[in-house]
Amino acid sequence: MLKVYIQTDLEGVAGFCFFENRKNPNFENVQHRQRMYRLLTNEVNAAVKAAFDSGADEVIVNDNHGSGYNIIFEDLDPRCRIIHGRNGSGPCWLNLLDSSFAALVLVGAHAMGATPCAITPHSLWKVNDGDIYMSEASMAAAVAADCGVPTVFISGDDKVTSEVSAKIAGIEVVEVKQSLSPYMACSLIPARACELIYQGVCRGIQRRAQIAPYKIPGPVTLTLLDSEDHCLPFTELCPPQTCDSITEAFYKCEDAMPWDCRNTTLPDGYVFPLI
Ligand SMILES: [Zn+2]
Protein backbone atom coordinates (compact mmCIF):
# COMPACT_ATOMS: atom_id res chain seq x y z
CA MET A 1 0.00 0.00 0.00
CA LEU A 2 1.74 3.18 -1.21
CA LYS A 3 0.30 6.37 0.27
CA VAL A 4 1.34 9.88 -0.80
CA TYR A 5 0.47 13.14 0.95
CA ILE A 6 0.42 16.40 -1.06
CA GLN A 7 0.62 19.61 0.99
CA THR A 8 -0.31 22.65 -1.08
CA ASP A 9 -0.04 26.42 -0.92
CA LEU A 10 -0.81 29.12 -3.45
CA GLU A 11 1.99 31.67 -3.37
CA GLY A 12 4.54 29.35 -5.00
CA VAL A 13 2.47 28.51 -8.06
CA ALA A 14 3.71 29.61 -11.51
CA GLY A 15 2.07 32.94 -12.34
CA PHE A 16 1.19 33.94 -8.77
CA CYS A 17 2.76 37.35 -7.97
CA PHE A 18 0.61 38.97 -5.26
CA PHE A 19 -2.04 38.15 -2.70
CA GLU A 20 -5.70 38.14 -3.52
CA ASN A 21 -7.84 40.54 -1.51
CA ARG A 22 -10.67 38.44 -0.12
CA LYS A 23 -12.58 41.51 1.03
CA ASN A 24 -12.63 43.21 -2.35
CA PRO A 25 -15.68 42.08 -4.36
CA ASN A 26 -14.88 43.93 -7.60
CA PHE A 27 -14.89 41.89 -10.78
CA GLU A 28 -11.19 42.18 -11.52
CA ASN A 29 -10.27 40.93 -8.05
CA VAL A 30 -12.73 38.03 -8.10
CA GLN A 31 -11.52 37.05 -11.56
CA HIS A 32 -7.90 37.19 -10.40
CA ARG A 33 -8.67 34.85 -7.50
CA GLN A 34 -10.41 32.41 -9.82
CA ARG A 35 -7.39 32.40 -12.14
CA MET A 36 -5.01 31.71 -9.24
CA TYR A 37 -7.23 28.86 -8.01
CA ARG A 38 -7.23 27.39 -11.52
CA LEU A 39 -3.42 27.57 -11.74
CA LEU A 40 -3.10 25.92 -8.31
CA THR A 41 -5.58 23.20 -9.25
CA ASN A 42 -3.65 22.34 -12.40
CA GLU A 43 -0.32 22.10 -10.59
CA VAL A 44 -1.85 19.94 -7.85
CA ASN A 45 -3.45 17.72 -10.47
CA ALA A 46 -0.06 17.21 -12.14
CA ALA A 47 1.33 16.04 -8.79
CA VAL A 48 -1.66 13.76 -8.11
CA LYS A 49 -1.37 12.10 -11.53
CA ALA A 50 2.38 11.66 -11.03
CA ALA A 51 1.79 9.96 -7.68
CA PHE A 52 -0.72 7.49 -9.12
CA ASP A 53 1.44 6.86 -12.20
CA SER A 54 4.31 6.08 -9.81
CA GLY A 55 2.31 3.35 -8.10
CA ALA A 56 0.43 5.20 -5.35
CA ASP A 57 -2.69 3.43 -4.06
CA GLU A 58 -3.86 6.43 -2.08
CA VAL A 59 -3.21 10.17 -2.46
CA ILE A 60 -4.39 12.81 -0.01
CA VAL A 61 -4.25 16.49 -0.99
CA ASN A 62 -4.28 19.18 1.70
CA ASP A 63 -5.65 22.55 0.52
CA ASN A 64 -3.70 24.63 3.01
CA HIS A 65 -3.59 28.20 1.67
CA GLY A 66 -5.44 30.98 3.52
CA SER A 67 -9.06 30.00 3.95
CA GLY A 68 -8.30 26.33 3.21
CA TYR A 69 -10.82 26.19 0.38
CA ASN A 70 -9.02 27.21 -2.80
CA ILE A 71 -8.55 24.17 -5.03
CA ILE A 72 -11.27 23.55 -7.63
CA PHE A 73 -11.64 20.03 -6.32
CA GLU A 74 -14.31 18.95 -8.80
CA ASP A 75 -11.57 19.14 -11.44
CA LEU A 76 -9.02 17.03 -9.53
CA ASP A 77 -8.15 13.48 -10.52
CA PRO A 78 -11.06 11.53 -8.98
CA ARG A 79 -8.72 8.93 -7.51
CA CYS A 80 -7.41 11.33 -4.81
CA ARG A 81 -9.12 12.75 -1.73
CA ILE A 82 -8.83 16.32 -0.48
CA ILE A 83 -8.68 17.88 3.00
CA HIS A 84 -10.23 21.34 2.89
CA GLY A 85 -12.77 23.53 4.62
CA ARG A 86 -12.11 26.46 6.92
CA ASN A 87 -8.57 26.64 8.21
CA GLY A 88 -8.41 27.48 11.88
CA SER A 89 -11.55 25.49 12.68
CA GLY A 90 -9.44 22.38 13.25
CA PRO A 91 -5.94 21.06 12.74
CA CYS A 92 -5.16 22.18 9.20
CA TRP A 93 -1.48 21.36 8.94
CA LEU A 94 -0.74 17.85 7.69
CA ASN A 95 -4.02 16.56 9.07
CA LEU A 96 -4.26 12.72 8.74
CA LEU A 97 -0.53 12.40 7.98
CA ASP A 98 1.01 9.48 9.86
CA SER A 99 3.72 6.88 9.50
CA SER A 100 1.64 4.90 6.99
CA PHE A 101 2.53 7.47 4.28
CA ALA A 102 5.56 6.82 2.09
CA ALA A 103 6.20 10.38 0.96
CA LEU A 104 5.30 14.04 1.40
CA VAL A 105 5.08 16.28 -1.69
CA LEU A 106 5.01 20.11 -1.44
CA VAL A 107 3.33 22.08 -4.25
CA GLY A 108 3.13 25.90 -4.45
CA ALA A 109 5.51 26.63 -1.56
CA HIS A 110 6.66 30.19 -0.75
CA ALA A 111 9.78 31.57 0.91
CA MET A 112 10.11 32.22 4.63
CA GLY A 113 9.45 35.68 6.05
CA ALA A 114 12.16 38.31 5.53
CA THR A 115 13.64 36.61 2.45
CA PRO A 116 14.78 39.42 0.14
CA CYS A 117 13.29 39.47 -3.36
CA ALA A 118 10.96 36.50 -2.77
CA ILE A 119 7.31 36.41 -3.80
CA THR A 120 5.12 37.25 -0.75
CA PRO A 121 7.52 35.81 1.86
CA HIS A 122 5.90 35.12 5.25
CA SER A 123 6.04 32.85 8.32
CA LEU A 124 9.41 32.32 9.93
CA TRP A 125 10.39 29.89 12.66
CA LYS A 126 13.60 30.28 14.60
CA VAL A 127 14.94 26.96 15.90
CA ASN A 128 16.82 27.08 19.24
CA ASP A 129 19.02 30.17 19.28
CA GLY A 130 18.85 30.67 15.55
CA ASP A 131 20.75 27.50 14.56
CA ILE A 132 18.17 27.08 11.80
CA TYR A 133 15.47 29.30 10.32
CA MET A 134 12.52 27.55 8.71
CA SER A 135 9.80 28.32 6.18
CA GLU A 136 6.33 26.74 6.12
CA ALA A 137 7.79 24.29 3.59
CA SER A 138 10.74 23.12 5.69
CA MET A 139 8.51 23.05 8.79
CA ALA A 140 6.11 20.71 6.99
CA ALA A 141 9.09 18.51 6.11
CA ALA A 142 10.26 18.49 9.76
CA VAL A 143 6.79 17.63 11.11
CA ALA A 144 6.50 14.82 8.54
CA ALA A 145 9.95 13.57 9.57
CA ASP A 146 8.70 13.07 13.14
CA CYS A 147 6.33 10.47 11.57
CA GLY A 148 9.27 9.02 9.62
CA VAL A 149 7.96 10.41 6.33
CA PRO A 150 10.48 11.81 3.80
CA THR A 151 9.70 14.96 1.79
CA VAL A 152 10.55 13.97 -1.76
CA PHE A 153 9.48 16.99 -3.85
CA ILE A 154 9.00 20.73 -3.66
CA SER A 155 7.83 23.31 -6.23
CA GLY A 156 7.87 27.06 -5.74
CA ASP A 157 10.03 30.08 -6.47
CA ASP A 158 13.83 30.04 -6.63
CA LYS A 159 14.13 31.26 -3.00
CA VAL A 160 12.12 28.54 -1.26
CA THR A 161 13.48 25.79 -3.49
CA SER A 162 17.06 26.79 -2.66
CA GLU A 163 16.27 26.95 1.09
CA VAL A 164 14.68 23.50 1.10
CA SER A 165 17.17 21.79 -1.21
CA ALA A 166 19.99 23.02 1.07
CA LYS A 167 18.26 21.33 4.02
CA ILE A 168 17.04 18.08 2.39
CA ALA A 169 19.71 16.24 0.42
CA GLY A 170 18.39 14.66 -2.74
CA ILE A 171 14.91 16.22 -2.72
CA GLU A 172 13.43 16.73 -6.19
CA VAL A 173 12.96 20.42 -6.91
CA VAL A 174 11.01 22.35 -9.54
CA GLU A 175 11.60 26.10 -9.67
CA VAL A 176 8.48 27.46 -11.36
CA LYS A 177 9.53 31.11 -11.14
CA GLN A 178 12.41 33.39 -10.33
CA SER A 179 11.25 36.01 -7.87
CA LEU A 180 12.32 39.56 -8.70
CA SER A 181 10.58 41.44 -5.87
CA PRO A 182 7.90 40.57 -3.28
CA TYR A 183 5.32 41.08 -6.05
CA MET A 184 7.11 40.41 -9.35
CA ALA A 185 8.57 37.28 -10.89
CA CYS A 186 9.88 35.75 -14.07
CA SER A 187 7.58 32.73 -14.29
CA LEU A 188 7.31 29.58 -16.32
CA ILE A 189 4.14 29.33 -18.36
CA PRO A 190 1.69 27.15 -16.37
CA ALA A 191 1.58 24.26 -18.86
CA ARG A 192 5.37 23.92 -18.67
CA ALA A 193 5.32 24.19 -14.86
CA CYS A 194 2.77 21.34 -14.70
CA GLU A 195 4.88 19.18 -17.01
CA LEU A 196 7.97 19.67 -14.82
CA ILE A 197 5.98 19.07 -11.61
CA TYR A 198 4.66 15.81 -13.05
CA GLN A 199 8.17 14.62 -13.92
CA GLY A 200 9.66 15.79 -10.60
CA VAL A 201 7.01 14.11 -8.45
CA CYS A 202 7.47 10.85 -10.40
CA ARG A 203 11.23 10.97 -9.76
CA GLY A 204 10.78 11.92 -6.09
CA ILE A 205 8.42 9.04 -5.38
CA GLN A 206 10.61 6.56 -7.23
CA ARG A 207 13.68 7.77 -5.29
CA ARG A 208 11.93 8.07 -1.89
CA ALA A 209 14.15 5.45 -0.23
CA GLN A 210 17.21 7.60 -0.98
CA ILE A 211 15.77 10.78 0.55
CA ALA A 212 16.06 10.90 4.34
CA PRO A 213 13.27 12.45 6.43
CA TYR A 214 14.23 16.01 7.49
CA LYS A 215 14.54 15.19 11.18
CA ILE A 216 15.24 17.98 13.68
CA PRO A 217 16.42 16.28 16.87
CA GLY A 218 14.69 17.29 20.12
CA PRO A 219 14.40 18.92 22.50
CA VAL A 220 13.65 21.99 20.39
CA THR A 221 12.91 25.61 21.21
CA LEU A 222 10.75 27.16 18.51
CA THR A 223 9.93 30.81 18.05
CA LEU A 224 7.27 31.83 15.53
CA LEU A 225 7.95 35.18 13.92
CA ASP A 226 5.90 37.19 11.48
CA SER A 227 5.11 40.79 10.75
CA GLU A 228 2.46 43.22 9.73
CA ASP A 229 1.90 43.01 5.97
CA HIS A 230 4.84 40.60 5.72
CA CYS A 231 7.36 43.44 5.92
CA LEU A 232 10.16 44.09 8.40
CA PRO A 233 10.39 44.33 11.38
CA PHE A 234 9.54 40.79 12.45
CA THR A 235 8.09 40.25 15.90
CA GLU A 236 7.38 37.17 18.02
CA LEU A 237 3.80 35.97 17.53
CA CYS A 238 3.99 33.85 20.67
CA PRO A 239 6.58 33.14 23.38
CA PRO A 240 9.29 30.60 22.46
CA GLN A 241 8.09 27.01 22.99
CA THR A 242 10.46 24.30 24.23
CA CYS A 243 9.32 20.71 23.67
CA ASP A 244 10.72 17.22 23.20
CA SER A 245 9.95 17.29 19.47
CA ILE A 246 9.58 19.95 16.78
CA THR A 247 6.03 18.70 16.09
CA GLU A 248 4.94 19.41 19.68
CA ALA A 249 6.63 22.83 19.62
CA PHE A 250 5.04 23.61 16.25
CA TYR A 251 1.52 22.84 17.49
CA LYS A 252 2.07 24.87 20.66
CA CYS A 253 3.05 27.84 18.47
CA GLU A 254 0.01 27.24 16.25
CA ASP A 255 -2.30 27.08 19.27
CA ALA A 256 -1.04 30.52 20.28
CA MET A 257 -1.98 32.10 16.96
CA PRO A 258 -4.98 34.39 17.23
CA TRP A 259 -6.86 32.82 14.30
CA ASP A 260 -6.56 29.30 15.64
CA CYS A 261 -9.52 28.03 17.64
CA ARG A 262 -8.82 24.32 17.66
CA ASN A 263 -8.76 24.02 21.42
CA THR A 264 -11.62 26.39 22.07
CA THR A 265 -15.13 25.29 22.97
CA LEU A 266 -17.34 27.27 20.65
CA PRO A 267 -20.79 28.55 21.57
CA ASP A 268 -23.77 26.99 19.76
CA GLY A 269 -24.47 28.68 16.46
CA TYR A 270 -20.96 30.18 16.20
CA VAL A 271 -20.01 30.89 12.61
CA PHE A 272 -16.33 30.74 11.75
CA PRO A 273 -15.09 33.99 10.25
CA LEU A 274 -14.04 33.82 6.64
CA ILE A 275 -10.29 34.45 6.62
ZN1 LIG B 1 -0.54 30.54 1.32
CSV table of C-alpha atoms and ligand atoms in Angstrom, one decimal:
chain,number,residue,atom,x,y,z
A,1,MET,CA,0.0,0.0,0.0
A,2,LEU,CA,1.7,3.2,-1.2
A,3,LYS,CA,0.3,6.4,0.3
A,4,VAL,CA,1.3,9.9,-0.8
A,5,TYR,CA,0.5,13.1,0.9
A,6,ILE,CA,0.4,16.4,-1.1
A,7,GLN,CA,0.6,19.6,1.0
A,8,THR,CA,-0.3,22.7,-1.1
A,9,ASP,CA,0.0,26.4,-0.9
A,10,LEU,CA,-0.8,29.1,-3.5
A,11,GLU,CA,2.0,31.7,-3.4
A,12,GLY,CA,4.5,29.4,-5.0
A,13,VAL,CA,2.5,28.5,-8.1
A,14,ALA,CA,3.7,29.6,-11.5
A,15,GLY,CA,2.1,32.9,-12.3
A,16,PHE,CA,1.2,33.9,-8.8
A,17,CYS,CA,2.8,37.4,-8.0
A,18,PHE,CA,0.6,39.0,-5.3
A,19,PHE,CA,-2.0,38.1,-2.7
A,20,GLU,CA,-5.7,38.1,-3.5
A,21,ASN,CA,-7.8,40.5,-1.5
A,22,ARG,CA,-10.7,38.4,-0.1
A,23,LYS,CA,-12.6,41.5,1.0
A,24,ASN,CA,-12.6,43.2,-2.4
A,25,PRO,CA,-15.7,42.1,-4.4
A,26,ASN,CA,-14.9,43.9,-7.6
A,27,PHE,CA,-14.9,41.9,-10.8
A,28,GLU,CA,-11.2,42.2,-11.5
A,29,ASN,CA,-10.3,40.9,-8.0
A,30,VAL,CA,-12.7,38.0,-8.1
A,31,GLN,CA,-11.5,37.1,-11.6
A,32,HIS,CA,-7.9,37.2,-10.4
A,33,ARG,CA,-8.7,34.8,-7.5
A,34,GLN,CA,-10.4,32.4,-9.8
A,35,ARG,CA,-7.4,32.4,-12.1
A,36,MET,CA,-5.0,31.7,-9.2
A,37,TYR,CA,-7.2,28.9,-8.0
A,38,ARG,CA,-7.2,27.4,-11.5
A,39,LEU,CA,-3.4,27.6,-11.7
A,40,LEU,CA,-3.1,25.9,-8.3
A,41,THR,CA,-5.6,23.2,-9.2
A,42,ASN,CA,-3.7,22.3,-12.4
A,43,GLU,CA,-0.3,22.1,-10.6
A,44,VAL,CA,-1.8,19.9,-7.9
A,45,ASN,CA,-3.5,17.7,-10.5
A,46,ALA,CA,-0.1,17.2,-12.1
A,47,ALA,CA,1.3,16.0,-8.8
A,48,VAL,CA,-1.7,13.8,-8.1
A,49,LYS,CA,-1.4,12.1,-11.5
A,50,ALA,CA,2.4,11.7,-11.0
A,51,ALA,CA,1.8,10.0,-7.7
A,52,PHE,CA,-0.7,7.5,-9.1
A,53,ASP,CA,1.4,6.9,-12.2
A,54,SER,CA,4.3,6.1,-9.8
A,55,GLY,CA,2.3,3.4,-8.1
A,56,ALA,CA,0.4,5.2,-5.4
A,57,ASP,CA,-2.7,3.4,-4.1
A,58,GLU,CA,-3.9,6.4,-2.1
A,59,VAL,CA,-3.2,10.2,-2.5
A,60,ILE,CA,-4.4,12.8,0.0
A,61,VAL,CA,-4.2,16.5,-1.0
A,62,ASN,CA,-4.3,19.2,1.7
A,63,ASP,CA,-5.6,22.5,0.5
A,64,ASN,CA,-3.7,24.6,3.0
A,65,HIS,CA,-3.6,28.2,1.7
A,66,GLY,CA,-5.4,31.0,3.5
A,67,SER,CA,-9.1,30.0,3.9
A,68,GLY,CA,-8.3,26.3,3.2
A,69,TYR,CA,-10.8,26.2,0.4
A,70,ASN,CA,-9.0,27.2,-2.8
A,71,ILE,CA,-8.6,24.2,-5.0
A,72,ILE,CA,-11.3,23.6,-7.6
A,73,PHE,CA,-11.6,20.0,-6.3
A,74,GLU,CA,-14.3,18.9,-8.8
A,75,ASP,CA,-11.6,19.1,-11.4
A,76,LEU,CA,-9.0,17.0,-9.5
A,77,ASP,CA,-8.1,13.5,-10.5
A,78,PRO,CA,-11.1,11.5,-9.0
A,79,ARG,CA,-8.7,8.9,-7.5
A,80,CYS,CA,-7.4,11.3,-4.8
A,81,ARG,CA,-9.1,12.8,-1.7
A,82,ILE,CA,-8.8,16.3,-0.5
A,83,ILE,CA,-8.7,17.9,3.0
A,84,HIS,CA,-10.2,21.3,2.9
A,85,GLY,CA,-12.8,23.5,4.6
A,86,ARG,CA,-12.1,26.5,6.9
A,87,ASN,CA,-8.6,26.6,8.2
A,88,GLY,CA,-8.4,27.5,11.9
A,89,SER,CA,-11.5,25.5,12.7
A,90,GLY,CA,-9.4,22.4,13.3
A,91,PRO,CA,-5.9,21.1,12.7
A,92,CYS,CA,-5.2,22.2,9.2
A,93,TRP,CA,-1.5,21.4,8.9
A,94,LEU,CA,-0.7,17.9,7.7
A,95,ASN,CA,-4.0,16.6,9.1
A,96,LEU,CA,-4.3,12.7,8.7
A,97,LEU,CA,-0.5,12.4,8.0
A,98,ASP,CA,1.0,9.5,9.9
A,99,SER,CA,3.7,6.9,9.5
A,100,SER,CA,1.6,4.9,7.0
A,101,PHE,CA,2.5,7.5,4.3
A,102,ALA,CA,5.6,6.8,2.1
A,103,ALA,CA,6.2,10.4,1.0
A,104,LEU,CA,5.3,14.0,1.4
A,105,VAL,CA,5.1,16.3,-1.7
A,106,LEU,CA,5.0,20.1,-1.4
A,107,VAL,CA,3.3,22.1,-4.2
A,108,GLY,CA,3.1,25.9,-4.5
A,109,ALA,CA,5.5,26.6,-1.6
A,110,HIS,CA,6.7,30.2,-0.8
A,111,ALA,CA,9.8,31.6,0.9
A,112,MET,CA,10.1,32.2,4.6
A,113,GLY,CA,9.5,35.7,6.0
A,114,ALA,CA,12.2,38.3,5.5
A,115,THR,CA,13.6,36.6,2.5
A,116,PRO,CA,14.8,39.4,0.1
A,117,CYS,CA,13.3,39.5,-3.4
A,118,ALA,CA,11.0,36.5,-2.8
A,119,ILE,CA,7.3,36.4,-3.8
A,120,THR,CA,5.1,37.2,-0.7
A,121,PRO,CA,7.5,35.8,1.9
A,122,HIS,CA,5.9,35.1,5.2
A,123,SER,CA,6.0,32.9,8.3
A,124,LEU,CA,9.4,32.3,9.9
A,125,TRP,CA,10.4,29.9,12.7
A,126,LYS,CA,13.6,30.3,14.6
A,127,VAL,CA,14.9,27.0,15.9
A,128,ASN,CA,16.8,27.1,19.2
A,129,ASP,CA,19.0,30.2,19.3
A,130,GLY,CA,18.9,30.7,15.5
A,131,ASP,CA,20.8,27.5,14.6
A,132,ILE,CA,18.2,27.1,11.8
A,133,TYR,CA,15.5,29.3,10.3
A,134,MET,CA,12.5,27.6,8.7
A,135,SER,CA,9.8,28.3,6.2
A,136,GLU,CA,6.3,26.7,6.1
A,137,ALA,CA,7.8,24.3,3.6
A,138,SER,CA,10.7,23.1,5.7
A,139,MET,CA,8.5,23.1,8.8
A,140,ALA,CA,6.1,20.7,7.0
A,141,ALA,CA,9.1,18.5,6.1
A,142,ALA,CA,10.3,18.5,9.8
A,143,VAL,CA,6.8,17.6,11.1
A,144,ALA,CA,6.5,14.8,8.5
A,145,ALA,CA,9.9,13.6,9.6
A,146,ASP,CA,8.7,13.1,13.1
A,147,CYS,CA,6.3,10.5,11.6
A,148,GLY,CA,9.3,9.0,9.6
A,149,VAL,CA,8.0,10.4,6.3
A,150,PRO,CA,10.5,11.8,3.8
A,151,THR,CA,9.7,15.0,1.8
A,152,VAL,CA,10.5,14.0,-1.8
A,153,PHE,CA,9.5,17.0,-3.8
A,154,ILE,CA,9.0,20.7,-3.7
A,155,SER,CA,7.8,23.3,-6.2
A,156,GLY,CA,7.9,27.1,-5.7
A,157,ASP,CA,10.0,30.1,-6.5
A,158,ASP,CA,13.8,30.0,-6.6
A,159,LYS,CA,14.1,31.3,-3.0
A,160,VAL,CA,12.1,28.5,-1.3
A,161,THR,CA,13.5,25.8,-3.5
A,162,SER,CA,17.1,26.8,-2.7
A,163,GLU,CA,16.3,26.9,1.1
A,164,VAL,CA,14.7,23.5,1.1
A,165,SER,CA,17.2,21.8,-1.2
A,166,ALA,CA,20.0,23.0,1.1
A,167,LYS,CA,18.3,21.3,4.0
A,168,ILE,CA,17.0,18.1,2.4
A,169,ALA,CA,19.7,16.2,0.4
A,170,GLY,CA,18.4,14.7,-2.7
A,171,ILE,CA,14.9,16.2,-2.7
A,172,GLU,CA,13.4,16.7,-6.2
A,173,VAL,CA,13.0,20.4,-6.9
A,174,VAL,CA,11.0,22.4,-9.5
A,175,GLU,CA,11.6,26.1,-9.7
A,176,VAL,CA,8.5,27.5,-11.4
A,177,LYS,CA,9.5,31.1,-11.1
A,178,GLN,CA,12.4,33.4,-10.3
A,179,SER,CA,11.2,36.0,-7.9
A,180,LEU,CA,12.3,39.6,-8.7
A,181,SER,CA,10.6,41.4,-5.9
A,182,PRO,CA,7.9,40.6,-3.3
A,183,TYR,CA,5.3,41.1,-6.1
A,184,MET,CA,7.1,40.4,-9.3
A,185,ALA,CA,8.6,37.3,-10.9
A,186,CYS,CA,9.9,35.7,-14.1
A,187,SER,CA,7.6,32.7,-14.3
A,188,LEU,CA,7.3,29.6,-16.3
A,189,ILE,CA,4.1,29.3,-18.4
A,190,PRO,CA,1.7,27.2,-16.4
A,191,ALA,CA,1.6,24.3,-18.9
A,192,ARG,CA,5.4,23.9,-18.7
A,193,ALA,CA,5.3,24.2,-14.9
A,194,CYS,CA,2.8,21.3,-14.7
A,195,GLU,CA,4.9,19.2,-17.0
A,196,LEU,CA,8.0,19.7,-14.8
A,197,ILE,CA,6.0,19.1,-11.6
A,198,TYR,CA,4.7,15.8,-13.1
A,199,GLN,CA,8.2,14.6,-13.9
A,200,GLY,CA,9.7,15.8,-10.6
A,201,VAL,CA,7.0,14.1,-8.5
A,202,CYS,CA,7.5,10.9,-10.4
A,203,ARG,CA,11.2,11.0,-9.8
A,204,GLY,CA,10.8,11.9,-6.1
A,205,ILE,CA,8.4,9.0,-5.4
A,206,GLN,CA,10.6,6.6,-7.2
A,207,ARG,CA,13.7,7.8,-5.3
A,208,ARG,CA,11.9,8.1,-1.9
A,209,ALA,CA,14.1,5.4,-0.2
A,210,GLN,CA,17.2,7.6,-1.0
A,211,ILE,CA,15.8,10.8,0.6
A,212,ALA,CA,16.1,10.9,4.3
A,213,PRO,CA,13.3,12.5,6.4
A,214,TYR,CA,14.2,16.0,7.5
A,215,LYS,CA,14.5,15.2,11.2
A,216,ILE,CA,15.2,18.0,13.7
A,217,PRO,CA,16.4,16.3,16.9
A,218,GLY,CA,14.7,17.3,20.1
A,219,PRO,CA,14.4,18.9,22.5
A,220,VAL,CA,13.7,22.0,20.4
A,221,THR,CA,12.9,25.6,21.2
A,222,LEU,CA,10.8,27.2,18.5
A,223,THR,CA,9.9,30.8,18.0
A,224,LEU,CA,7.3,31.8,15.5
A,225,LEU,CA,7.9,35.2,13.9
A,226,ASP,CA,5.9,37.2,11.5
A,227,SER,CA,5.1,40.8,10.7
A,228,GLU,CA,2.5,43.2,9.7
A,229,ASP,CA,1.9,43.0,6.0
A,230,HIS,CA,4.8,40.6,5.7
A,231,CYS,CA,7.4,43.4,5.9
A,232,LEU,CA,10.2,44.1,8.4
A,233,PRO,CA,10.4,44.3,11.4
A,234,PHE,CA,9.5,40.8,12.5
A,235,THR,CA,8.1,40.2,15.9
A,236,GLU,CA,7.4,37.2,18.0
A,237,LEU,CA,3.8,36.0,17.5
A,238,CYS,CA,4.0,33.8,20.7
A,239,PRO,CA,6.6,33.1,23.4
A,240,PRO,CA,9.3,30.6,22.5
A,241,GLN,CA,8.1,27.0,23.0
A,242,THR,CA,10.5,24.3,24.2
A,243,CYS,CA,9.3,20.7,23.7
A,244,ASP,CA,10.7,17.2,23.2
A,245,SER,CA,9.9,17.3,19.5
A,246,ILE,CA,9.6,20.0,16.8
A,247,THR,CA,6.0,18.7,16.1
A,248,GLU,CA,4.9,19.4,19.7
A,249,ALA,CA,6.6,22.8,19.6
A,250,PHE,CA,5.0,23.6,16.2
A,251,TYR,CA,1.5,22.8,17.5
A,252,LYS,CA,2.1,24.9,20.7
A,253,CYS,CA,3.0,27.8,18.5
A,254,GLU,CA,0.0,27.2,16.2
A,255,ASP,CA,-2.3,27.1,19.3
A,256,ALA,CA,-1.0,30.5,20.3
A,257,MET,CA,-2.0,32.1,17.0
A,258,PRO,CA,-5.0,34.4,17.2
A,259,TRP,CA,-6.9,32.8,14.3
A,260,ASP,CA,-6.6,29.3,15.6
A,261,CYS,CA,-9.5,28.0,17.6
A,262,ARG,CA,-8.8,24.3,17.7
A,263,ASN,CA,-8.8,24.0,21.4
A,264,THR,CA,-11.6,26.4,22.1
A,265,THR,CA,-15.1,25.3,23.0
A,266,LEU,CA,-17.3,27.3,20.6
A,267,PRO,CA,-20.8,28.5,21.6
A,268,ASP,CA,-23.8,27.0,19.8
A,269,GLY,CA,-24.5,28.7,16.5
A,270,TYR,CA,-21.0,30.2,16.2
A,271,VAL,CA,-20.0,30.9,12.6
A,272,PHE,CA,-16.3,30.7,11.7
A,273,PRO,CA,-15.1,34.0,10.3
A,274,LEU,CA,-14.0,33.8,6.6
A,275,ILE,CA,-10.3,34.5,6.6
B,1,ZN,ZN,-0.5,30.5,1.3
